[in-house]
mmCIF file of C-alpha atoms in Angstrom:
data_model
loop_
_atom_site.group_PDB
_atom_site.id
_atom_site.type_symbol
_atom_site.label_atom_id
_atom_site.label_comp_id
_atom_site.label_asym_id
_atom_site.label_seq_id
_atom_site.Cartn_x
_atom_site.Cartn_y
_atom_site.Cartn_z
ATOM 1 C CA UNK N 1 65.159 103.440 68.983
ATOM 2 C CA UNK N 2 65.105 105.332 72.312
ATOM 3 C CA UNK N 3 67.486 105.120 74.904
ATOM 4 C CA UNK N 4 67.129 101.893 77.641
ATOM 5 C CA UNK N 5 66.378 102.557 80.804
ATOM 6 C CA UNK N 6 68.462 100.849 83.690
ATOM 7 C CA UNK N 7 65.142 98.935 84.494
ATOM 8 C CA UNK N 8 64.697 98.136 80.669
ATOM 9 C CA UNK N 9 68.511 96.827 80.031
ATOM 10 C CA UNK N 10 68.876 95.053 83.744
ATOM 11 C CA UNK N 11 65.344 93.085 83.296
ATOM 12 C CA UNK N 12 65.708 92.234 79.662
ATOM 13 C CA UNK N 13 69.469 91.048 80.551
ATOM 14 C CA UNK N 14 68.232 88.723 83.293
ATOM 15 C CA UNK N 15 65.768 87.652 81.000
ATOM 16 C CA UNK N 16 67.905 86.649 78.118
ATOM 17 C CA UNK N 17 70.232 85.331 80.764
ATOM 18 C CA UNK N 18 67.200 83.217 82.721
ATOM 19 C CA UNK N 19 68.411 79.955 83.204
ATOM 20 C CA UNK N 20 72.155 79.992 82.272
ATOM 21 C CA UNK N 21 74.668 78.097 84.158
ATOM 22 C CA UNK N 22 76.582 79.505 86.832
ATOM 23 C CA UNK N 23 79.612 78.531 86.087
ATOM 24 C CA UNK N 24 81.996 77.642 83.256
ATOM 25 C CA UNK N 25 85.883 76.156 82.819
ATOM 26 C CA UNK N 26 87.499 74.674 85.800
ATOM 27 C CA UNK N 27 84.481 76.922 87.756
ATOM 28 C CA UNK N 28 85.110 80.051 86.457
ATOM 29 C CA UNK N 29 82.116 82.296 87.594
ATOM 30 C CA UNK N 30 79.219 83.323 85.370
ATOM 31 C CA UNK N 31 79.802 86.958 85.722
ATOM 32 C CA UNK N 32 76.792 88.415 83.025
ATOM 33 C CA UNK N 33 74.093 89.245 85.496
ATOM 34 C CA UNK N 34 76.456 91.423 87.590
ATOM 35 C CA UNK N 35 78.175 93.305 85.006
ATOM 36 C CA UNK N 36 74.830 93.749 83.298
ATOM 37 C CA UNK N 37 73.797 95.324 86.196
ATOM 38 C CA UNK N 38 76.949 97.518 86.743
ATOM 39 C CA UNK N 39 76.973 98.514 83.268
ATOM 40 C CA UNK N 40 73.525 99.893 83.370
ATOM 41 C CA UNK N 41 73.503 101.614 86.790
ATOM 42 C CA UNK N 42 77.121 103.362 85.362
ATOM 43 C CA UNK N 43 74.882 104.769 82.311
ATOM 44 C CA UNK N 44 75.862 102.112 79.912
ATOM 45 C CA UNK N 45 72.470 100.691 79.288
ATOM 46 C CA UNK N 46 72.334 100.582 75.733
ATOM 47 C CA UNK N 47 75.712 98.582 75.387
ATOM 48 C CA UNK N 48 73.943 95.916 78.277
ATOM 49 C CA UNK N 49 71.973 93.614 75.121
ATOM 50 C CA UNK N 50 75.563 93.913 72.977
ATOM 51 C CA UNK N 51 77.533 93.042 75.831
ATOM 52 C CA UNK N 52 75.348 90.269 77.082
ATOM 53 C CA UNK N 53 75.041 88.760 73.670
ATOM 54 C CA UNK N 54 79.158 88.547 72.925
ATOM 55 C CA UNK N 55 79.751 87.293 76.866
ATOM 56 C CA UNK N 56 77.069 84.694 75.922
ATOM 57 C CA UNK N 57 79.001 83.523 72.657
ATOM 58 C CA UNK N 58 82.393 83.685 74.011
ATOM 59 C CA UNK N 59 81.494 81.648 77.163
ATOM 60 C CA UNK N 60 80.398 77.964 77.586
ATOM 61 C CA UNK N 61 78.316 77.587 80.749
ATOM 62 C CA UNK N 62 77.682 74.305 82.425
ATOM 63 C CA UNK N 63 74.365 73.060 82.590
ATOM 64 C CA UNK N 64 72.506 74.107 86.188
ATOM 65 C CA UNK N 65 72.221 70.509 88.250
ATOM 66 C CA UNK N 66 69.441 69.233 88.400
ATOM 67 C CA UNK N 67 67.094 69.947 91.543
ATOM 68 C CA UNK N 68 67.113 66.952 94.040
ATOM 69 C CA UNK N 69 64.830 67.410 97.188
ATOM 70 C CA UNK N 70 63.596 70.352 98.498
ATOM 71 C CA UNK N 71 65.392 71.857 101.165
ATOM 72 C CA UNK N 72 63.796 72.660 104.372
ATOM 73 C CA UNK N 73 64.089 75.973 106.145
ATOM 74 C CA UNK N 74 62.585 75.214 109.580
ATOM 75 C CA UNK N 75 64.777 72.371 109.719
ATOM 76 C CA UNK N 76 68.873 73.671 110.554
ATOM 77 C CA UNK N 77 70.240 70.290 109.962
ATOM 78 C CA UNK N 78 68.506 70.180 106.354
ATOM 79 C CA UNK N 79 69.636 73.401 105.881
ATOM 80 C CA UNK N 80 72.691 73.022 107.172
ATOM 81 C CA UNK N 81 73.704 69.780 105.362
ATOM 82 C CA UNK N 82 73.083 71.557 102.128
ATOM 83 C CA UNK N 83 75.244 74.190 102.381
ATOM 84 C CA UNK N 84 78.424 74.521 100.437
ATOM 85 C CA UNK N 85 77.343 71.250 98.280
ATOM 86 C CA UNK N 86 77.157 72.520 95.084
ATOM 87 C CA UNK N 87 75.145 69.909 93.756
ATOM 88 C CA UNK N 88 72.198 71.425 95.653
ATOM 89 C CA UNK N 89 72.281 74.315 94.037
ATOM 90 C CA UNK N 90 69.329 74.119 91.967
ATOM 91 C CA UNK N 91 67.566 73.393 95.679
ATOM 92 C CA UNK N 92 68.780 76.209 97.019
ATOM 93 C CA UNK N 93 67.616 78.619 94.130
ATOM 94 C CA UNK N 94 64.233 76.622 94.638
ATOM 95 C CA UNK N 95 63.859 77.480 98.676
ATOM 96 C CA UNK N 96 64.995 81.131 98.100
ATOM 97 C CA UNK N 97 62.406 81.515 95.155
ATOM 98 C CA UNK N 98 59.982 80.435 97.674
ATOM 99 C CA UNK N 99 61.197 82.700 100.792
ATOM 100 C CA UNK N 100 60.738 85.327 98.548
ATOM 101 C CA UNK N 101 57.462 84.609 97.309
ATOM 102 C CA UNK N 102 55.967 84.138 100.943
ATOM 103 C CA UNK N 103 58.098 87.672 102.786
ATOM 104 C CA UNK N 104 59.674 90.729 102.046
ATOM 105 C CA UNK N 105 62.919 90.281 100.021
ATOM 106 C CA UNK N 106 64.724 92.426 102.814
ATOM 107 C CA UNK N 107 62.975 90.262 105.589
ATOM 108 C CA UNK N 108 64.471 86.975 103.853
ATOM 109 C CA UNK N 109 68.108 88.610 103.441
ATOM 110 C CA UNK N 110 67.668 89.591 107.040
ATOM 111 C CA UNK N 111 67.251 85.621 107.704
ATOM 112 C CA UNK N 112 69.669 84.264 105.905
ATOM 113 C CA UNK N 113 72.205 87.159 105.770
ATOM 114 C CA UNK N 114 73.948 86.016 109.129
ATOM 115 C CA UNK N 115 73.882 82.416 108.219
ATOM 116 C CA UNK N 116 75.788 82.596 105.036
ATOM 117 C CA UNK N 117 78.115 85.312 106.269
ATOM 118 C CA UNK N 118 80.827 82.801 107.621
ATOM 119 C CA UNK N 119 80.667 81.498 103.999
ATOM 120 C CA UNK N 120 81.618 84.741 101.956
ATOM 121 C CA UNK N 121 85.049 83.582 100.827
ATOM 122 C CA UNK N 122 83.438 80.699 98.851
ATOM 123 C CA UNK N 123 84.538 80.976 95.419
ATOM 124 C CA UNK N 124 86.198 84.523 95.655
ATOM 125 C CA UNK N 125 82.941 86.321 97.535
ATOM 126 C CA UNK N 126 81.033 85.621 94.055
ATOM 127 C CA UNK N 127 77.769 84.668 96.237
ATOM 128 C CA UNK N 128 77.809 87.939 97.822
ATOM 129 C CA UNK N 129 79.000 89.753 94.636
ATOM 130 C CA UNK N 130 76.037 88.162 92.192
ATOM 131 C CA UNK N 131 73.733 88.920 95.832
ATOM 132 C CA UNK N 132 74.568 92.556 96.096
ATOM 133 C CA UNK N 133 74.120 93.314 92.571
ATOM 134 C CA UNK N 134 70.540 91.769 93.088
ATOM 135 C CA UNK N 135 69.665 94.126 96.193
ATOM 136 C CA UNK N 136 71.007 97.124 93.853
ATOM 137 C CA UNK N 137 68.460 96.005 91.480
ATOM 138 C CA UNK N 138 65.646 94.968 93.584
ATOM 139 C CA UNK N 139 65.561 98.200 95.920
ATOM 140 C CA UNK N 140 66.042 100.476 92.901
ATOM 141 C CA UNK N 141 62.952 98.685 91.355
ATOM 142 C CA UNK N 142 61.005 100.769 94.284
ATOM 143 C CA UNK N 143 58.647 97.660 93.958
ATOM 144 C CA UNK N 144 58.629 93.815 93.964
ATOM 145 C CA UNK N 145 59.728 92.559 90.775
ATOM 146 C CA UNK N 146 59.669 89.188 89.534
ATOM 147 C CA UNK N 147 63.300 89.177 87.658
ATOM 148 C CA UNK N 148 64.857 90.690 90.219
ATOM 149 C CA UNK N 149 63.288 88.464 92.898
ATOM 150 C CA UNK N 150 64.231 85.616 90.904
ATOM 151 C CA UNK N 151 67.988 86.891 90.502
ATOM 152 C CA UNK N 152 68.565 87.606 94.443
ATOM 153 C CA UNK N 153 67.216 83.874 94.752
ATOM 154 C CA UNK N 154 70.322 82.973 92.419
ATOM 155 C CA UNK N 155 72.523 84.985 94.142
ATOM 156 C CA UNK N 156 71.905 83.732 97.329
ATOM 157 C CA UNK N 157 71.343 80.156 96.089
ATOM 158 C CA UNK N 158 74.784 80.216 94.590
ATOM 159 C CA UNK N 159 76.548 81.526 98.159
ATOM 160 C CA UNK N 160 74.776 78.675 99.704
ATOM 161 C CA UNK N 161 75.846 76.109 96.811
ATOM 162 C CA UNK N 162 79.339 77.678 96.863
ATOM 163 C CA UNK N 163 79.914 78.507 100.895
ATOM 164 C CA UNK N 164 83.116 77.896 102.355
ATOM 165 C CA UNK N 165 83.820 78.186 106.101
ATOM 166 C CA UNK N 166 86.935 80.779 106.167
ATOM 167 C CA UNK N 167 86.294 81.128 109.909
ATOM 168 C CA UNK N 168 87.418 78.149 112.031
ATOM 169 C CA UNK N 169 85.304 77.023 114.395
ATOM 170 C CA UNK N 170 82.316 77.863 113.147
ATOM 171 C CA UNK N 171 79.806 75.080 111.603
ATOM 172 C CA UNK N 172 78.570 75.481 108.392
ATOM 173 C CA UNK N 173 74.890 77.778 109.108
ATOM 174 C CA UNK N 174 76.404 78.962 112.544
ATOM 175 C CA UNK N 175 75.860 82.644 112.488
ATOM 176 C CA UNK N 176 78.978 85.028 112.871
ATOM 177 C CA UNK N 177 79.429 85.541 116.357
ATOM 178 C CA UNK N 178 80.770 88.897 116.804
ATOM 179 C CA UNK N 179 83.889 89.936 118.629
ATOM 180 C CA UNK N 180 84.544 90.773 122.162
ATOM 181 C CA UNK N 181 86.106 93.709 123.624
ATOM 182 C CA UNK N 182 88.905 93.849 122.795
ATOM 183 C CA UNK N 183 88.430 93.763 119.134
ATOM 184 C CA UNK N 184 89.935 96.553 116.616
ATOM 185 C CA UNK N 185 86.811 98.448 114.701
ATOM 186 C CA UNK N 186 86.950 101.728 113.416
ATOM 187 C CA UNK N 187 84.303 104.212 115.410
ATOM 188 C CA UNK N 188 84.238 107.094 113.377
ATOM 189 C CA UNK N 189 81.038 109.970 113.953
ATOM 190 C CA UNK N 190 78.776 108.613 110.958
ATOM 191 C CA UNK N 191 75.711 107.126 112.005
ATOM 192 C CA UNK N 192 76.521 104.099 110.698
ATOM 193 C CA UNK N 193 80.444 102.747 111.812
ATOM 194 C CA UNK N 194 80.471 99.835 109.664
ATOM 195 C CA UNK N 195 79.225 101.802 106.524
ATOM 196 C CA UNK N 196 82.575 103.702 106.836
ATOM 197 C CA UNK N 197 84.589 100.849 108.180
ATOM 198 C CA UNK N 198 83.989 99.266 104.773
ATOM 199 C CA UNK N 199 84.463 101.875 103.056
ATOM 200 C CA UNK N 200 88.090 102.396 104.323
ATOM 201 C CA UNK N 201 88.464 98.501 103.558
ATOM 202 C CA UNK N 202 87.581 99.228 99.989
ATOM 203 C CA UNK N 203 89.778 101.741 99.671
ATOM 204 C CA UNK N 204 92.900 99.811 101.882
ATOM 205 C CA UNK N 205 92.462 97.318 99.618
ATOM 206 C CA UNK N 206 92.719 99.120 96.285
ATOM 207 C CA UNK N 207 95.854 100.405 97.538
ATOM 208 C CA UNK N 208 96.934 97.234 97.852
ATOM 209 C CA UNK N 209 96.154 96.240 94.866
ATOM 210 C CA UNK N 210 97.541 98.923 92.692
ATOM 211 C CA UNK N 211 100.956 98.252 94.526
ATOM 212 C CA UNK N 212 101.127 94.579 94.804
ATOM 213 C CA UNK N 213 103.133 92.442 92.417
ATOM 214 C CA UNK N 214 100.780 89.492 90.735
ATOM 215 C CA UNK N 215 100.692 86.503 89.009
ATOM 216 C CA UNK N 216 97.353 87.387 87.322
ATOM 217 C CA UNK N 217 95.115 90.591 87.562
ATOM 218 C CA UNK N 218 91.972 88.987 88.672
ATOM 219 C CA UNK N 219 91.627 87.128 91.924
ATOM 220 C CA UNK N 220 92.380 90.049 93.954
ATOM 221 C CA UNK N 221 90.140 91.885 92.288
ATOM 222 C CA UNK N 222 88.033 90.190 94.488
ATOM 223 C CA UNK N 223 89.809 91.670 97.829
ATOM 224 C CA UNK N 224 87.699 95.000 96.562
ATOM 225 C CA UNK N 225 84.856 93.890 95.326
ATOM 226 C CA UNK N 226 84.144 91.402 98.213
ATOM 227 C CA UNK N 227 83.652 94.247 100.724
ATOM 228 C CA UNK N 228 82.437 96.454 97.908
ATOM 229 C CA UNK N 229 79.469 94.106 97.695
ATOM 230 C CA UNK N 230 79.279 94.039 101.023
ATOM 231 C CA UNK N 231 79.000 97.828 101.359
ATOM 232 C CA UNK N 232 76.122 97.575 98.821
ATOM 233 C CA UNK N 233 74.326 95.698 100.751
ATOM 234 C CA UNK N 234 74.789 96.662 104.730
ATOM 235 C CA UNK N 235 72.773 99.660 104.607
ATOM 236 C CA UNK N 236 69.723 97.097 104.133
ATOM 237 C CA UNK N 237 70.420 94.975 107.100
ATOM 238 C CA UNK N 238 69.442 94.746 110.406
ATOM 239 C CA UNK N 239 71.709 97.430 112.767
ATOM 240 C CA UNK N 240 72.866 93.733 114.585
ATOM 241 C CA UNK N 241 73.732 92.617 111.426
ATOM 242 C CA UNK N 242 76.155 95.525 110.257
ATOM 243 C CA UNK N 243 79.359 95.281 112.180
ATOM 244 C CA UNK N 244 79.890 91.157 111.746
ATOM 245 C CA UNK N 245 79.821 92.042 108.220
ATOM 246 C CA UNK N 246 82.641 94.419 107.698
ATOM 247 C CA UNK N 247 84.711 91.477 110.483
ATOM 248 C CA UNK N 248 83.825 89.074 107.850
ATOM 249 C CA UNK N 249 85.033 90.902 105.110
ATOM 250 C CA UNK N 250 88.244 92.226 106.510
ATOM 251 C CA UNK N 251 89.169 89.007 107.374
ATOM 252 C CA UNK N 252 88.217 87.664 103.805
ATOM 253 C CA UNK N 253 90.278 90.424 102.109
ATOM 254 C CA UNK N 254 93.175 89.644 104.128
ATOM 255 C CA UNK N 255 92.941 85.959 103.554
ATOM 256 C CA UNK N 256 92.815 86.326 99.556
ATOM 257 C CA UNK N 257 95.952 88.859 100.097
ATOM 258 C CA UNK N 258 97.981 85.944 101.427
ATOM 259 C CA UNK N 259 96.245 83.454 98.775
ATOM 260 C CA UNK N 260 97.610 85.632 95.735
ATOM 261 C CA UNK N 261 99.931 88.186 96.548
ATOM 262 C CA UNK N 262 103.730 87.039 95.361
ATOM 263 C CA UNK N 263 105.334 88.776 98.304
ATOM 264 C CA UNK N 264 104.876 90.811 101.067
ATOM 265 C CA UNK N 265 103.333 94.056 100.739
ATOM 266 C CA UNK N 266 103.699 97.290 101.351
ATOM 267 C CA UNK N 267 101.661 99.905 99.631
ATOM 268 C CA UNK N 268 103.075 102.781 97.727
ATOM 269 C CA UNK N 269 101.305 106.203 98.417
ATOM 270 C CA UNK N 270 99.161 107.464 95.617
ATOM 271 C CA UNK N 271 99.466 111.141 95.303
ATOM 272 C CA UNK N 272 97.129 113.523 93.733
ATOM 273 C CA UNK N 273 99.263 113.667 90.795
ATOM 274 C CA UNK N 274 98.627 111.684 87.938
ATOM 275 C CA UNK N 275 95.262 110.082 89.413
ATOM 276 C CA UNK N 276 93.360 109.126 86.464
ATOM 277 C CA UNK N 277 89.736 110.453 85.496
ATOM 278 C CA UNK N 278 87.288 107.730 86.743
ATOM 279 C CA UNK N 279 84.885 108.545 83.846
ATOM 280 C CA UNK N 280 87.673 107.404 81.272
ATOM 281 C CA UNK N 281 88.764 104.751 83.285
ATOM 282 C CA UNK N 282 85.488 103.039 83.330
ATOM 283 C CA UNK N 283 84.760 103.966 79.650
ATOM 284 C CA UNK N 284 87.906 102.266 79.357
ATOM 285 C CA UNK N 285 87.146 99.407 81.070
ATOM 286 C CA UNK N 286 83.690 99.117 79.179
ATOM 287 C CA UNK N 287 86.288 98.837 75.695
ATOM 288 C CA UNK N 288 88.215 96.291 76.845
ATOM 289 C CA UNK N 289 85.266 94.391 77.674
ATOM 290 C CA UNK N 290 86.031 92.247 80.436
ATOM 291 C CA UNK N 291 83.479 91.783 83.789
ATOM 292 C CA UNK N 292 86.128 92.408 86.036
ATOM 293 C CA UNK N 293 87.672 95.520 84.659
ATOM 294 C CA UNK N 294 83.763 96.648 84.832
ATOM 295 C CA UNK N 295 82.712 95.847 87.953
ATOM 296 C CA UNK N 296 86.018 97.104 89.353
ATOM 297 C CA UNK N 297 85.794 100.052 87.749
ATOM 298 C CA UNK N 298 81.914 100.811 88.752
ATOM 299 C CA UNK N 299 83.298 99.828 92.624
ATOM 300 C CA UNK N 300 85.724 102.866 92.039
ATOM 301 C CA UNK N 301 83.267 105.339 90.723
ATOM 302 C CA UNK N 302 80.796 104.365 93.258
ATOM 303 C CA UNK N 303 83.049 104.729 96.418
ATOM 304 C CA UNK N 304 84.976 107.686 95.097
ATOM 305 C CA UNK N 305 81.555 109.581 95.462
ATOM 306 C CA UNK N 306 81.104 107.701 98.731
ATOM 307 C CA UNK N 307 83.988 108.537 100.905
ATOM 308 C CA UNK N 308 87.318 110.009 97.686
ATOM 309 C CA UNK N 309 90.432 108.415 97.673
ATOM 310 C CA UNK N 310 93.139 108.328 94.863
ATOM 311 C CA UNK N 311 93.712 104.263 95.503
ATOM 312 C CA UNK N 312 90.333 103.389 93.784
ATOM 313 C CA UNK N 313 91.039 105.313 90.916
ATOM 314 C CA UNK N 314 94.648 103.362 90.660
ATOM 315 C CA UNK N 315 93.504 100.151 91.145
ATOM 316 C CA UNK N 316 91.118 100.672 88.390
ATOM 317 C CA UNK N 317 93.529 101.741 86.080
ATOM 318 C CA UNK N 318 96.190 99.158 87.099
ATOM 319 C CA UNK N 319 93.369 96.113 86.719
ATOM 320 C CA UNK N 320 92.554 97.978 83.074
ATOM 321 C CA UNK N 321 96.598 97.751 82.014
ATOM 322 C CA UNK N 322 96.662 94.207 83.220
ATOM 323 C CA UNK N 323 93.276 92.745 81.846
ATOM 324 C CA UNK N 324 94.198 94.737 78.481
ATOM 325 C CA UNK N 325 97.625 92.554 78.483
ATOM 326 C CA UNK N 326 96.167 89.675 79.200
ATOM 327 C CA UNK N 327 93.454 89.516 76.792
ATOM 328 C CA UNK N 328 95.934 90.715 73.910
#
């Protein structure tokens, strides 16, 4: 058999995933379609159909609600009303299906980009995750393709299901207004601030992450791979569109930082020394198996060739030590 392609294992994984639930347990998140994705773009396309396969047997999805009324998107208080109401969900998928089928898929995450911005922290920043993942596949596809049209409209249909307001005084739909002067944002001379503003998030955070004491290993994961996704997808918006993004997802990071860190913290300095190989650390976390060592570890790889730093690298390997203990 010859080797899959990333196009071969990423479409025939959304197609063996096509209408799973997005959710499972207490609403754990149905993580397949992203790791899927990560595996494959990291190289690891032939282990995609295995890996899909055993996450499918060890997990028991909830059935997708059924679809209601169709949701109208020239009406804001339709809209509007639907957002964050979970039960909608299969509404949502339904409007975004048709968006896409009627524009451009970067035209329709132009649209609705701002309005479901304020509502990244919903469910750990898994809308935007499962999203981002989407517009990695769709713009590497060089063309429109169905699957991939079909997963950004489940990516974006679950951030709508799943939004949840972090940022008070905004109504649900309202788009992000911006800052005024006197805001702090990092200028630096790339052409594009907010590209490197996130970038230095990412890497803040992973930091963080390798130094702060937790309860579990996972949900600040999630402090990464928010703006992570984030940075995925920013290069395909609107110029407008760019700096209320990384303000969003600083502000999300540091929210889930006081959610799950145990106490104050205060990073230790990773040193050149000892800084593990990312190649073996995501080989590593394809062993262990788990879609948050993966995705974590593909965020590391990826932004270590964007802008290095030793703190992705550590928080790699410190999510692989504490995922391996807790799967044991």
């Amino acid at each position: 058999m010859s080797p899959l392609t990333y196009t071969d294992a990423v479409g025939g994984a959304l197609e063996r995933l096509r209408g799973v639930g997005f959710e499972h347990g207490p609403r754990f998140v149905n993580h397949a379609p992203m790791a899927a994705e990560a595996l494959a773009y990291m190289g690891y396309a032939d282990d995609v159909p295995r890996w899909v396969e055993r996450n499918l047997r060890t997990h028991t999805y909830h059935e997708v609600p059924d679809a209601r009324w169709a949701i109208d998107p020239a009406d804001p208080d339709d809209w509007r009303s639907a957002l964050g109401d979970f039960s909608r969900v299969a509404d949502w998928t339904a409007l975004f299906e048709r968006e896409l089928a009627l524009a451009p898929w970067p035209e329709v995450l132009a649209r609705w980009w701002p309005r479901l911005l304020p509502g990244m922290s919903g469910v750990l920043t898994h809308g935007v995750i499962r999203t981002a993942h989407a517009v990695r596949a769709i713009s590497r596809a060089g063309e429109e393709n169905l699957a991939y049209c079909r997963e950004l409209a489940q990516g974006l249909g679950y951030w709508a299901a799943r939004y949840a307001s972090h940022t008070h005084g905004i109504r649900p739909g309202d788009e992000y207004p911006g800052t005024g002067e006197g805001e702090e944002y990092p200028r630096t001379a790339d052409t594009d601030s907010a590209a490197a503003a996130l970038d230095g998030l990412v890497a803040e955070y992973a930091g963080i992450y390798a130094s702060a004491p937790q309860r579990h290993p996972v949900p600040l994961i999630h402090s990464i791979t928010g703006p992570a996704a984030v940075r995925l997808v920013v290069e395909h918006l609107p110029a407008a569109q760019r700096r209320p993004s990384y303000l969003v997802a600083r502000d999300v990071s540091a929210s889930m930082l006081d959610w799950f860190s145990t106490t104050p913290v205060t990073p230790n300095p990773v040193g050149l020394s000892g800084v593990p190989d990312l190649g073996e650390v995501f080989a590593t976390a394809v062993a262990i198996g788990d879609e948050h060592a993966i995705k974590l570890a593909e965020v590391a790889v990826r932004h270590q060739a964007l802008a290095p730093d030793p703190r992705l690298a550590a928080a790699a390997r410190a999510a692989n030590q504490g995922l391996a203990r807790f799967r044991r």
